[in-house]
XYZ file of C-alpha atoms in Angstrom:
191
model
C 116.828 115.819 98.999
C 120.466 114.965 99.647
C 123.288 115.905 97.301
C 123.401 112.399 95.765
C 119.824 112.635 94.504
C 119.306 114.220 91.105
C 115.916 115.570 90.194
C 114.089 113.970 87.292
C 111.032 115.128 85.422
C 107.628 113.467 85.346
C 105.891 114.493 82.123
C 102.162 113.760 81.989
C 100.271 114.019 78.709
C 96.582 114.493 78.076
C 94.202 116.141 75.607
C 92.866 119.652 75.150
C 89.194 120.523 74.529
C 89.728 119.827 70.813
C 91.048 116.307 71.517
C 94.628 117.238 70.595
C 97.525 115.785 72.604
C 99.105 118.197 75.082
C 101.476 118.200 78.057
C 99.403 118.441 81.231
C 102.356 118.724 83.632
C 106.143 118.720 83.445
C 107.817 118.758 86.858
C 109.575 116.513 89.356
C 107.285 114.033 91.151
C 105.349 115.806 93.881
C 105.373 112.942 96.411
C 108.501 111.395 97.908
C 109.129 109.443 101.100
C 112.382 108.843 102.965
C 112.038 105.402 104.552
C 113.864 104.617 107.793
C 115.357 108.085 108.331
C 118.699 109.457 107.114
C 120.616 106.844 105.136
C 117.433 105.032 104.102
C 116.011 104.756 100.593
C 113.921 107.548 99.075
C 110.758 106.514 97.223
C 109.604 108.900 94.479
C 105.974 108.126 93.706
C 105.508 108.793 89.989
C 102.032 107.452 89.098
C 99.513 104.710 89.782
C 96.383 103.336 88.165
C 93.374 101.946 89.983
C 92.118 99.362 87.496
C 92.882 97.193 84.500
C 92.284 98.156 81.830
C 93.424 101.584 82.993
C 90.862 104.305 82.416
C 92.279 107.034 80.192
C 90.837 110.498 80.838
C 91.429 113.605 78.684
C 92.948 115.314 81.747
C 94.633 112.653 83.949
C 94.145 112.968 87.717
C 97.078 113.583 90.043
C 98.084 110.904 92.552
C 95.764 110.991 95.537
C 97.878 108.942 97.960
C 99.685 110.960 100.598
C 101.309 108.068 102.477
C 103.653 105.455 101.070
C 101.932 102.284 99.868
C 104.309 99.467 98.909
C 102.116 97.541 96.454
C 99.946 98.838 93.628
C 96.188 99.166 94.131
C 94.157 95.960 93.658
C 93.906 95.398 89.863
C 96.131 98.450 89.350
C 99.709 99.461 88.641
C 102.336 101.701 90.208
C 105.531 103.295 88.939
C 108.070 104.645 91.367
C 111.750 105.470 91.415
C 113.793 104.477 94.453
C 117.183 105.893 95.356
C 119.094 103.330 97.427
C 122.067 104.842 99.294
C 124.947 102.560 100.262
C 123.747 100.058 102.850
C 124.821 100.753 106.423
C 125.850 98.287 109.097
C 122.699 99.374 110.960
C 120.524 97.905 108.164
C 122.460 94.620 108.141
C 121.819 94.228 111.897
C 118.046 94.883 111.889
C 115.939 92.477 113.927
C 112.863 90.796 112.474
C 110.638 93.163 114.479
C 112.579 96.200 113.198
C 112.210 94.945 109.618
C 108.457 94.463 110.101
C 108.239 98.045 111.381
C 109.972 99.313 108.225
C 107.416 97.526 106.031
C 104.604 98.757 108.282
C 105.757 102.324 107.529
C 105.248 101.429 103.835
C 101.703 100.276 104.484
C 102.448 96.559 104.170
C 103.824 94.958 107.326
C 102.799 91.518 106.011
C 105.336 91.827 103.160
C 108.226 91.258 105.577
C 109.559 87.700 105.578
C 112.416 88.400 107.991
C 113.380 85.539 110.268
C 116.444 84.221 112.039
C 118.874 82.973 109.397
C 117.264 84.871 106.484
C 119.771 85.951 103.825
C 118.984 89.655 104.588
C 116.905 91.367 107.298
C 114.766 93.226 104.741
C 113.606 90.121 102.855
C 110.056 90.638 101.626
C 107.487 89.314 99.189
C 104.492 90.925 97.527
C 101.794 89.441 95.332
C 102.920 91.517 92.362
C 104.782 91.323 89.079
C 107.502 93.982 89.169
C 109.776 95.314 86.445
C 112.902 96.941 87.914
C 115.104 99.008 85.594
C 118.438 100.120 87.044
C 118.963 103.715 85.925
C 122.276 104.368 87.655
C 124.669 102.622 89.997
C 124.514 98.992 91.036
C 122.782 96.946 93.696
C 122.747 93.339 94.875
C 119.446 91.495 94.516
C 119.186 88.843 97.238
C 116.819 85.869 96.853
C 116.296 82.846 99.115
C 118.940 80.772 97.307
C 120.771 83.192 95.028
C 122.068 86.704 94.670
C 123.386 88.782 91.814
C 124.710 92.278 91.201
C 122.576 94.279 88.802
C 123.949 97.410 87.134
C 122.764 100.435 85.178
C 120.849 99.232 82.132
C 119.924 95.857 83.643
C 116.246 94.908 84.014
C 114.845 92.592 86.684
C 111.480 90.866 86.379
C 110.346 90.019 89.923
C 107.623 87.366 89.848
C 106.347 87.451 93.419
C 109.711 86.199 94.711
C 111.044 86.652 98.225
C 113.853 89.192 97.928
C 115.835 92.102 99.367
C 118.011 94.858 97.917
C 121.514 95.534 99.285
C 123.570 98.432 97.972
C 127.150 97.313 98.661
C 128.703 99.591 96.033
C 129.471 102.676 98.119
C 127.487 104.883 95.661
C 123.815 105.709 95.187
C 121.717 103.334 93.069
C 118.540 104.531 91.323
C 115.946 102.024 90.098
C 112.617 102.609 88.348
C 110.011 100.031 89.357
C 106.768 99.265 87.554
C 104.550 97.207 89.875
C 101.526 95.308 88.604
C 98.963 93.801 90.963
C 99.069 90.006 90.732
C 97.687 86.827 92.176
C 99.607 83.707 93.173
C 98.455 80.554 91.434
C 97.431 77.516 93.446
C 100.631 75.651 92.677
C 102.885 77.776 94.942
C 104.653 76.043 97.805
C 104.138 77.769 101.142
C 107.457 76.947 102.781
């Protein structure tokens, strides 16, 4: 963990043998992944569910995924925190093939929508509904035909849109993402 990254706690509740609410664990997330090597974002995997409605057990199970998986499980959810360091020139110059490789390392090569003339080399799209809550710093959200700077306290609702994140601020940005498995309706344009 580099000096910019602050630890945060993941507190999981459950029930004791008498059915009373207890704290099952209170510690930093146990699984994190640095994507793309030094200078890349760090994904802290907090929790995921495998179905909807989510099954609630007296003693919740720990995450069982050891590798990074970009989207939530089918019919499930995922919460993660991502630390985005300032974007390097190296990221801005990625080729389409390099971008696909980055998404492949996240278990979802097909998410990459990089192409010549794209607004950012890490443009991607997933069949999910995502809530992004900026915890600290700021980052630029890039869409096909728009971009905006989002800052600490802002909340983004991503509705399966093609997008990329670009930290142009010079400081770390931390975002909590809640990802919900989704399905595109038949009225989407495939352009």
